[in-house]
Amino acid sequence: MAGAGGRSWRDLLAGRARKRKSPFGSEAELQGAALRLLDQHQNLADLLLEVGDSAKPGVQDGAEHQGVSPESFIVSVLQDQASKLGVPTATLAAKNAVANMERICQDSASPSRVPLLNSDQRKRLSCLLQTVKDLLANNMFCRSLFCQELWKMKEPPVLEAVWHLHSRDITGLAELLERSPAGPAAVEWLCSSLCDLCEQVGDIPCGDNELAQCLLSDFAIVFLQNGFEQASELGRKVEFQKVAYICRAVLQRMLAWVLDAVGKEKQEDVSMVRAVRFWLKVFNVSLYGSVAHPDSLRQFFRHTLTEVLTYNPVLKVSDAIQMQKEWSFTRTCPLLTALFRKLLVAFSVKESICQLQQILETHEVNWQHVLSCVSTLVVCQAEAEQLFKDLLSHLLLKAFGNYDMENMITAFLIARQAALEGPAVFMPYSEWFKASFGNAGGQHGSSKKSLVFLFEFLSELVPFEAAPYLKVHIMYPPFVPTKHRALLLEYITLAKTRLADLKVAIEDMGLYEDLSATDEAVQPQAQALRDVEKALQIFENTRKIPTSVIEASIFRRPYYTSWFLPALLRPRVLPKTPDGHMAFIDSLKRADKIPSNLYSTYLQACHAMKEKVLQDDSKAEPSHSKEPLEQLKAELAELRTLIVDQAQWEDVAAQTAVVSDRLRGVLGDSSEENEAAPSNSPIQVAVPAPRLAPCHQRVVDLLLTSFCQTLLAASSFNPPARQGPCLSLVVKMMCGHRNLLPALLGRLCQLIYHQGPSLSAAHVLGLAAFVIHLSECRASIPGVEASFGVSQAVPGKALSVSEYWSSLLVCRTEESFAFCLRFCTAAAAYLMCKFSSCSREDFCALIPPGLIKKLQHLVPRLSLEARGALSEEPKTALSWSSLSCPSLNYRRASLCLWKQAGFQELLKEKAFQLSFREWLLMELEVCPEKDILSASERQDFHYWAIYQRYLPAPSAAGGCDGDLEKACGVIINAILDSSQRLDLGGCGHSKMSVSPEILCRLQELVLELRCRPKLIPGCPAAQRHFLFEILQGRLTGSQHGSALGEQLWRQQELLLHRRILVGLPASTLITSCWKGNKTVLDCDNFFCFVNSELKNVCSRGYALSYDITAHFFRGLLSASLDCEDAAEGVNEALTTCQTKCPVVLLSAALWWPRLEPVLCCQWKRLFGAPLAEELDRLRGWHGSSTRFLCSGAVFPVSDPPWLSAAFLHGAILQQSPRGRGREALERLGTGTEQLLVALLFFSLLDLISARIAPKEGVDFQTSLEWSLEILRCLEERGTSWPLLFRSAERDPGKCRVLHSAASDRHTRLLPLAFYSLTPCFHRELLQRDPTFLSVALQMYIQLLQLFVEGEVVPQSDQDSTEQDPLELISAARQFLLGAIPHCPAQSFGNIQLLLSTCEELDPELGATLLHFSRPAVDMELEEELELF
């Protein structure tokens, strides 16, 4: 009740109290006076609103002074009025309160019903509720009647008013709903009010927004507590069951309201989206805290999930098959994904999938919601992938067990839906289909009935299938036993018919088509352009035509000729310098894979286009929209915000899926992942010059930049250990884009290998962390075939991604050492901080071994302190945050990391121990002149590593067990492996060079090995020579691809062997042992190695190079010091050499002018006695040869004649001109025929050498003329020489020694030399030597075989004096055709074994041989038959 001027009752009382003293002597008098006044001016409704703050000063000074409270007046008034009306006071108070509430709720300026009060209404309601609370405190208010009266209002109360009643404990919402006369009406009121509230949220002030959230939260708790009561509460009275019904009904209606909004095709109504998002707060688990029982909460969420998945199940399975590509995570309505993400928080992933499985088995479902739920699970839950695989296996097992189509279709839909989210979260559909049905172990392979069931199911899918899935089924068909192939062929025919209806021909399928793609089938023209781009990328990395292109040109000719070639040969302006595209076209042209007319048309069109461009200088450049890249950039920025804020981590998985979708859009159709090839096909990376398309480089740079920025931003708030799995999820998403991986790995190569030393600290930290996460995802990344340039003889094995980036960290120069130390320290620090909470086993599985091994090489090398035993662990561990400090000393930081106990524990793990061999390979990569260490520092480091670290260490720890031979073997193998390894472009060292410092350490070890007792001949230790055993072991069982690759590798390997042998002490080649009571020299191991291997790398064919020849003789002289009689030891060794290794003596003959002074000087220095007899004989032969040529002295023929011939041949080579040699031949006396044959042999080998090694200084024409001179001399003497060309196996006679001394290649090429001598082949030779024809035929057959095998082919830089191989073959053929008719009958007796081969290789020549080889009787009979 208001007084004058609208003042309240309390104000009036307070004012009067201040003006004068109360005339009433007691409280009773005062109360009586008030009642009389109220009785005359009574308004009970207004009286209930008259409540205020009891703390007001006026009241304290006035009424309270008399001990009278305003509430007591109201109670008195109510009691008085109730007595007059004859009703209880509490009843009267309740009815008047309802009347007040109705008036307050109706006094709204808004014409429409709103769920919230305005400020004036809120103030008046607050006063009323305060009074009601006072009445409740005095037991003067009836709650139940109040609730009943509320439902009798003309209009339902405003929702906020009800919330105030609930929140102030006047009457709870549950109590109010309990008193509702009609449950449906209450449901309708609540739902409409709640919808109005949600829709109004965006248009109200901030304070009202907070109030609305509190209202929604409180009501949601009531709905949950009463709608999903526990089993113990189910027996409550009927009224409370009504409350439960209303609460569940409201939640059901509101959920339907949400799902209806989700189901709309277009979400253009922003206010509706905002309203639904507001209601979704009901599903925040954190909202309920401890006020709701956990089981009730799970029941509520389980019920809601069921309702969502079964809501409005109108879509058929056929609809789902056709539409599911639109239901992927990024295409699904965000409201629905938000709802799923909130609901699934209440369960573990396993529980969620079990719930999904149960719903699928017991309900009709909404396939759109079910499959969207699947997408949400696989995207947002990392564990979901394996659980879904298990579910799919279970569904297939049940399907084939009961031949149940429902389980079958469910499995296929789930597999396809999960695959839609990309390989980062689930295997591609093609892989799942292959794994499930591609082998005999699949469920379908148990019986024919199972096969029939599978193909019936697949056939029923065909009318609704999209082209990509049909292609998967055709390209990777189910395994079918041969006897049931008809079932498969019938299905394939049906599938191809469907593809034809879709206007997609399987024949037009691209070479690199993505069979897991879910978009509509790409047109052949577009797919062909992609194939060309992919093929070009492979070609530029390997310089070989891709296998897929070769196969397509043969087995898929229609697609190759109709689509691929036109896409490849699109006219363009050709560059001045041929690019990769042109090189690819030329390679195809040379391989006859491009028709000549098509190639000519292409060149003409390119020329025409060039003319057109010259005429039109204003040719417009194509514009490329940057919009997709900008979208990706924006989404990455949003992702960075979420990762940095720990409170938003739950949204990271969803945002990562959005980024993945944007990334797919940026990459577009220009480069699809290769699904047609095996999914694990290696990624090609050209390390010297990685090729990246500009568009791909922009994308990769954006991704790497974003990763680095995100890492640094997150690290500024939390260390890596507290950054969660967000970054791992992001990198895993990148790895899921297979078509991006080549560019990503290529860019890493550019940054780490090429630009590493110039990277800033932030770049190093970011890239170091990135490669750690990349290694974490190694299971999803195919192997990497890193091509290191043209020096690579054969391709290396595919590397894992960890091995790949470790191989890019090459330490050669001062700058690269500093960078590698920074990078490895940062990577190891991040690794140890990020995954410190993992179990020991999981932690070790995450660590790239190459990283720890690289640090084991770097840290002791650069820090003396790390070489000794560690005194104590540093007081403070190396922190991740300290690495970003600009003033950081990385040597100190790496040492700090090295000293940490955790790191030292890692070094004890066998997988991470740096072995002696690995250490050597790293050290051999260093460029001494550019090393970060000085020469003396490097020497100290080598001594420490070899003698203190590895030599005494057990083999289990990568050491040598103190075994010097083992240490030498490791060093030799490491040197050879390092030299054979690819030249990573570093220091300009020749591949044939050997590190002098490591070689010095090897020499020291070898010399130390010689300090041991002599052995007894025949004992196992004496029979083996560790050095040759090592070298021989490397050559046996080697496999290096093709025959040519093996040949090149072997040749290079042997040249390196020779370099090592020459670098070791000369006496190493020979061992000394006891024989009887004297010391003998044992050269057998060296002789064996020379005969089997070393002679095959000598370019002269019959002589070793000077360096190894001189080394052996110097070693022989040095080793003879161990003998009691040095001369006798040398003589015995050289005598043995004549029979066991004649090539050594032939080498001495060739190089004697250079060798003699060296040996004489050494002998004199060692012994001071006359030269050993055998050495003196060698000197005598050389002197006799020189005198014979120069002064005309008689040439003494001695035994063996081939050695005299070798010295004479060597002397002739020194003479100029050759005329003196011709004169000398004529002066040779009788009995020198064998000498002349040997001389011819050496000359012919020179002829071959001139052809295969023209740079060795041997002239082809000179050698040919000299050979012809010797042959004429032999002919004049009537000496038989053709046996010289018979193999040593067939003719173990006098020429055996010569053949044994020749290299294998020179022996194979003897036919080339033989037919170079045809000018000297006269008819008399045919008559005189019956073996000539068989030798000539054998040489001809071998010549043809050499040409077929590519041993003799025309050379582009061939000397004009040399005969072309084709001309030589033609001349040989003509010679034989002309010679055969003139050969005597006995000549044909030796050709029967050659006849069949000859007929096969040259039918005409074979027929001629057959004709003339018949007996004379047959010839006469044939002549008689010709008469008829």
JSON list of N, CA, C and O in Angstrom, two decimals, residues 510-541:
[
{"chain": "A", "resi": 510, "resn": "GLY", "atom": "N", "xyz": [42.19, -43.86, -64.41]},
{"chain": "A", "resi": 510, "resn": "GLY", "atom": "CA", "xyz": [43.52, -43.28, -64.42]},
{"chain": "A", "resi": 510, "resn": "GLY", "atom": "C", "xyz": [44.58, -44.20, -63.87]},
{"chain": "A", "resi": 510, "resn": "GLY", "atom": "O", "xyz": [44.30, -45.18, -63.18]},
{"chain": "A", "resi": 511, "resn": "LEU", "atom": "N", "xyz": [45.83, -43.87, -64.19]},
{"chain": "A", "resi": 511, "resn": "LEU", "atom": "CA", "xyz": [46.95, -44.66, -63.68]},
{"chain": "A", "resi": 511, "resn": "LEU", "atom": "C", "xyz": [47.11, -44.48, -62.19]},
{"chain": "A", "resi": 511, "resn": "LEU", "atom": "O", "xyz": [47.54, -45.39, -61.48]},
{"chain": "A", "resi": 512, "resn": "TYR", "atom": "N", "xyz": [46.80, -43.29, -61.70]},
{"chain": "A", "resi": 512, "resn": "TYR", "atom": "CA", "xyz": [46.99, -42.98, -60.29]},
{"chain": "A", "resi": 512, "resn": "TYR", "atom": "C", "xyz": [45.68, -42.50, -59.67]},
{"chain": "A", "resi": 512, "resn": "TYR", "atom": "O", "xyz": [45.64, -41.57, -58.90]},
{"chain": "A", "resi": 513, "resn": "GLU", "atom": "N", "xyz": [44.58, -43.14, -60.06]},
{"chain": "A", "resi": 513, "resn": "GLU", "atom": "CA", "xyz": [43.28, -42.69, -59.58]},
{"chain": "A", "resi": 513, "resn": "GLU", "atom": "C", "xyz": [43.08, -43.06, -58.13]},
{"chain": "A", "resi": 513, "resn": "GLU", "atom": "O", "xyz": [43.47, -44.15, -57.68]},
{"chain": "A", "resi": 514, "resn": "ASP", "atom": "N", "xyz": [42.43, -42.16, -57.38]},
{"chain": "A", "resi": 514, "resn": "ASP", "atom": "CA", "xyz": [42.16, -42.36, -55.97]},
{"chain": "A", "resi": 514, "resn": "ASP", "atom": "C", "xyz": [40.89, -43.19, -55.82]},
{"chain": "A", "resi": 514, "resn": "ASP", "atom": "O", "xyz": [39.79, -42.68, -55.93]},
{"chain": "A", "resi": 515, "resn": "LEU", "atom": "N", "xyz": [41.05, -44.47, -55.55]},
{"chain": "A", "resi": 515, "resn": "LEU", "atom": "CA", "xyz": [39.88, -45.34, -55.43]},
{"chain": "A", "resi": 515, "resn": "LEU", "atom": "C", "xyz": [39.15, -45.15, -54.12]},
{"chain": "A", "resi": 515, "resn": "LEU", "atom": "O", "xyz": [38.09, -45.71, -53.92]},
{"chain": "A", "resi": 516, "resn": "SER", "atom": "N", "xyz": [39.74, -44.40, -53.18]},
{"chain": "A", "resi": 516, "resn": "SER", "atom": "CA", "xyz": [39.03, -44.15, -51.93]},
{"chain": "A", "resi": 516, "resn": "SER", "atom": "C", "xyz": [38.30, -42.82, -51.97]},
{"chain": "A", "resi": 516, "resn": "SER", "atom": "O", "xyz": [37.64, -42.44, -51.02]},
{"chain": "A", "resi": 517, "resn": "ALA", "atom": "N", "xyz": [38.42, -42.09, -53.09]},
{"chain": "A", "resi": 517, "resn": "ALA", "atom": "CA", "xyz": [37.74, -40.81, -53.20]},
{"chain": "A", "resi": 517, "resn": "ALA", "atom": "C", "xyz": [36.24, -41.03, -53.20]},
{"chain": "A", "resi": 517, "resn": "ALA", "atom": "O", "xyz": [35.73, -41.98, -53.75]},
{"chain": "A", "resi": 518, "resn": "THR", "atom": "N", "xyz": [35.52, -40.11, -52.57]},
{"chain": "A", "resi": 518, "resn": "THR", "atom": "CA", "xyz": [34.08, -40.27, -52.43]},
{"chain": "A", "resi": 518, "resn": "THR", "atom": "C", "xyz": [33.31, -39.33, -53.34]},
{"chain": "A", "resi": 518, "resn": "THR", "atom": "O", "xyz": [32.10, -39.38, -53.39]},
{"chain": "A", "resi": 519, "resn": "ASP", "atom": "N", "xyz": [34.01, -38.46, -54.02]},
{"chain": "A", "resi": 519, "resn": "ASP", "atom": "CA", "xyz": [33.32, -37.55, -54.93]},
{"chain": "A", "resi": 519, "resn": "ASP", "atom": "C", "xyz": [32.86, -38.31, -56.16]},
{"chain": "A", "resi": 519, "resn": "ASP", "atom": "O", "xyz": [33.21, -39.47, -56.37]},
{"chain": "A", "resi": 520, "resn": "GLU", "atom": "N", "xyz": [32.09, -37.62, -56.97]},
{"chain": "A", "resi": 520, "resn": "GLU", "atom": "CA", "xyz": [31.64, -38.24, -58.21]},
{"chain": "A", "resi": 520, "resn": "GLU", "atom": "C", "xyz": [32.83, -38.58, -59.08]},
{"chain": "A", "resi": 520, "resn": "GLU", "atom": "O", "xyz": [33.90, -37.98, -58.98]},
{"chain": "A", "resi": 521, "resn": "ALA", "atom": "N", "xyz": [32.63, -39.54, -59.96]},
{"chain": "A", "resi": 521, "resn": "ALA", "atom": "CA", "xyz": [33.73, -39.99, -60.82]},
{"chain": "A", "resi": 521, "resn": "ALA", "atom": "C", "xyz": [34.30, -38.83, -61.62]},
{"chain": "A", "resi": 521, "resn": "ALA", "atom": "O", "xyz": [33.57, -38.02, -62.18]},
{"chain": "A", "resi": 522, "resn": "VAL", "atom": "N", "xyz": [35.61, -38.76, -61.64]},
{"chain": "A", "resi": 522, "resn": "VAL", "atom": "CA", "xyz": [36.29, -37.70, -62.37]},
{"chain": "A", "resi": 522, "resn": "VAL", "atom": "C", "xyz": [36.29, -38.05, -63.86]},
{"chain": "A", "resi": 522, "resn": "VAL", "atom": "O", "xyz": [36.45, -39.21, -64.24]},
{"chain": "A", "resi": 523, "resn": "GLN", "atom": "N", "xyz": [36.11, -37.06, -64.68]},
{"chain": "A", "resi": 523, "resn": "GLN", "atom": "CA", "xyz": [36.13, -37.29, -66.11]},
{"chain": "A", "resi": 523, "resn": "GLN", "atom": "C", "xyz": [37.53, -37.75, -66.55]},
{"chain": "A", "resi": 523, "resn": "GLN", "atom": "O", "xyz": [38.54, -37.34, -65.97]},
{"chain": "A", "resi": 524, "resn": "PRO", "atom": "N", "xyz": [37.59, -38.60, -67.58]},
{"chain": "A", "resi": 524, "resn": "PRO", "atom": "CA", "xyz": [38.90, -39.12, -68.00]},
{"chain": "A", "resi": 524, "resn": "PRO", "atom": "C", "xyz": [39.91, -38.03, -68.34]},
{"chain": "A", "resi": 524, "resn": "PRO", "atom": "O", "xyz": [41.10, -38.18, -68.08]},
{"chain": "A", "resi": 525, "resn": "GLN", "atom": "N", "xyz": [39.42, -36.92, -68.93]},
{"chain": "A", "resi": 525, "resn": "GLN", "atom": "CA", "xyz": [40.36, -35.85, -69.29]},
{"chain": "A", "resi": 525, "resn": "GLN", "atom": "C", "xyz": [41.06, -35.30, -68.04]},
{"chain": "A", "resi": 525, "resn": "GLN", "atom": "O", "xyz": [42.28, -35.14, -68.02]},
{"chain": "A", "resi": 526, "resn": "ALA", "atom": "N", "xyz": [40.26, -35.04, -66.99]},
{"chain": "A", "resi": 526, "resn": "ALA", "atom": "CA", "xyz": [40.84, -34.49, -65.77]},
{"chain": "A", "resi": 526, "resn": "ALA", "atom": "C", "xyz": [41.76, -35.51, -65.10]},
{"chain": "A", "resi": 526, "resn": "ALA", "atom": "O", "xyz": [42.84, -35.18, -64.61]},
{"chain": "A", "resi": 527, "resn": "GLN", "atom": "N", "xyz": [41.33, -36.77, -65.09]},
{"chain": "A", "resi": 527, "resn": "GLN", "atom": "CA", "xyz": [42.14, -37.81, -64.47]},
{"chain": "A", "resi": 527, "resn": "GLN", "atom": "C", "xyz": [43.45, -37.99, -65.23]},
{"chain": "A", "resi": 527, "resn": "GLN", "atom": "O", "xyz": [44.52, -38.21, -64.63]},
{"chain": "A", "resi": 528, "resn": "ALA", "atom": "N", "xyz": [43.39, -37.89, -66.54]},
{"chain": "A", "resi": 528, "resn": "ALA", "atom": "CA", "xyz": [44.61, -38.04, -67.35]},
{"chain": "A", "resi": 528, "resn": "ALA", "atom": "C", "xyz": [45.61, -36.93, -67.03]},
{"chain": "A", "resi": 528, "resn": "ALA", "atom": "O", "xyz": [46.82, -37.16, -66.97]},
{"chain": "A", "resi": 529, "resn": "LEU", "atom": "N", "xyz": [45.11, -35.71, -66.82]},
{"chain": "A", "resi": 529, "resn": "LEU", "atom": "CA", "xyz": [46.00, -34.61, -66.47]},
{"chain": "A", "resi": 529, "resn": "LEU", "atom": "C", "xyz": [46.69, -34.88, -65.13]},
{"chain": "A", "resi": 529, "resn": "LEU", "atom": "O", "xyz": [47.87, -34.59, -64.95]},
{"chain": "A", "resi": 530, "resn": "ARG", "atom": "N", "xyz": [45.93, -35.44, -64.18]},
{"chain": "A", "resi": 530, "resn": "ARG", "atom": "CA", "xyz": [46.54, -35.80, -62.90]},
{"chain": "A", "resi": 530, "resn": "ARG", "atom": "C", "xyz": [47.61, -36.87, -63.09]},
{"chain": "A", "resi": 530, "resn": "ARG", "atom": "O", "xyz": [48.68, -36.83, -62.48]},
{"chain": "A", "resi": 531, "resn": "ASP", "atom": "N", "xyz": [47.28, -37.86, -63.91]},
{"chain": "A", "resi": 531, "resn": "ASP", "atom": "CA", "xyz": [48.23, -38.95, -64.14]},
{"chain": "A", "resi": 531, "resn": "ASP", "atom": "C", "xyz": [49.52, -38.43, -64.75]},
{"chain": "A", "resi": 531, "resn": "ASP", "atom": "O", "xyz": [50.61, -38.88, -64.40]},
{"chain": "A", "resi": 532, "resn": "VAL", "atom": "N", "xyz": [49.39, -37.48, -65.67]},
{"chain": "A", "resi": 532, "resn": "VAL", "atom": "CA", "xyz": [50.58, -36.90, -66.29]},
{"chain": "A", "resi": 532, "resn": "VAL", "atom": "C", "xyz": [51.42, -36.19, -65.24]},
{"chain": "A", "resi": 532, "resn": "VAL", "atom": "O", "xyz": [52.66, -36.34, -65.19]},
{"chain": "A", "resi": 533, "resn": "GLU", "atom": "N", "xyz": [50.77, -35.44, -64.36]},
{"chain": "A", "resi": 533, "resn": "GLU", "atom": "CA", "xyz": [51.51, -34.72, -63.32]},
{"chain": "A", "resi": 533, "resn": "GLU", "atom": "C", "xyz": [52.24, -35.69, -62.39]},
{"chain": "A", "resi": 533, "resn": "GLU", "atom": "O", "xyz": [53.40, -35.50, -62.04]},
{"chain": "A", "resi": 534, "resn": "LYS", "atom": "N", "xyz": [51.53, -36.76, -61.99]},
{"chain": "A", "resi": 534, "resn": "LYS", "atom": "CA", "xyz": [52.14, -37.74, -61.10]},
{"chain": "A", "resi": 534, "resn": "LYS", "atom": "C", "xyz": [53.29, -38.47, -61.79]},
{"chain": "A", "resi": 534, "resn": "LYS", "atom": "O", "xyz": [54.37, -38.66, -61.21]},
{"chain": "A", "resi": 535, "resn": "ALA", "atom": "N", "xyz": [53.08, -38.86, -63.05]},
{"chain": "A", "resi": 535, "resn": "ALA", "atom": "CA", "xyz": [54.13, -39.56, -63.79]},
{"chain": "A", "resi": 535, "resn": "ALA", "atom": "C", "xyz": [55.36, -38.67, -63.96]},
{"chain": "A", "resi": 535, "resn": "ALA", "atom": "O", "xyz": [56.50, -39.13, -63.86]},
{"chain": "A", "resi": 536, "resn": "LEU", "atom": "N", "xyz": [55.13, -37.39, -64.23]},
{"chain": "A", "resi": 536, "resn": "LEU", "atom": "CA", "xyz": [56.25, -36.45, -64.36]},
{"chain": "A", "resi": 536, "resn": "LEU", "atom": "C", "xyz": [57.03, -36.34, -63.06]},
{"chain": "A", "resi": 536, "resn": "LEU", "atom": "O", "xyz": [58.27, -36.29, -63.05]},
{"chain": "A", "resi": 537, "resn": "GLN", "atom": "N", "xyz": [56.30, -36.30, -61.95]},
{"chain": "A", "resi": 537, "resn": "GLN", "atom": "CA", "xyz": [56.97, -36.21, -60.66]},
{"chain": "A", "resi": 537, "resn": "GLN", "atom": "C", "xyz": [57.86, -37.42, -60.41]},
{"chain": "A", "resi": 537, "resn": "GLN", "atom": "O", "xyz": [59.01, -37.29, -59.98]},
{"chain": "A", "resi": 538, "resn": "ILE", "atom": "N", "xyz": [57.35, -38.61, -60.71]},
{"chain": "A", "resi": 538, "resn": "ILE", "atom": "CA", "xyz": [58.13, -39.84, -60.52]},
{"chain": "A", "resi": 538, "resn": "ILE", "atom": "C", "xyz": [59.33, -39.84, -61.47]},
{"chain": "A", "resi": 538, "resn": "ILE", "atom": "O", "xyz": [60.46, -40.18, -61.08]},
{"chain": "A", "resi": 539, "resn": "PHE", "atom": "N", "xyz": [59.11, -39.43, -62.72]},
{"chain": "A", "resi": 539, "resn": "PHE", "atom": "CA", "xyz": [60.19, -39.43, -63.71]},
{"chain": "A", "resi": 539, "resn": "PHE", "atom": "C", "xyz": [61.31, -38.47, -63.30]},
{"chain": "A", "resi": 539, "resn": "PHE", "atom": "O", "xyz": [62.49, -38.80, -63.41]},
{"chain": "A", "resi": 540, "resn": "GLU", "atom": "N", "xyz": [60.96, -37.28, -62.81]},
{"chain": "A", "resi": 540, "resn": "GLU", "atom": "CA", "xyz": [61.98, -36.30, -62.45]},
{"chain": "A", "resi": 540, "resn": "GLU", "atom": "C", "xyz": [62.77, -36.74, -61.22]},
{"chain": "A", "resi": 540, "resn": "GLU", "atom": "O", "xyz": [63.91, -36.33, -61.04]},
{"chain": "A", "resi": 541, "resn": "ASN", "atom": "N", "xyz": [62.14, -37.57, -60.37]},
{"chain": "A", "resi": 541, "resn": "ASN", "atom": "CA", "xyz": [62.85, -38.07, -59.20]},
{"chain": "A", "resi": 541, "resn": "ASN", "atom": "C", "xyz": [63.74, -39.26, -59.52]},
{"chain": "A", "resi": 541, "resn": "ASN", "atom": "O", "xyz": [64.78, -39.45, -58.90]}
]
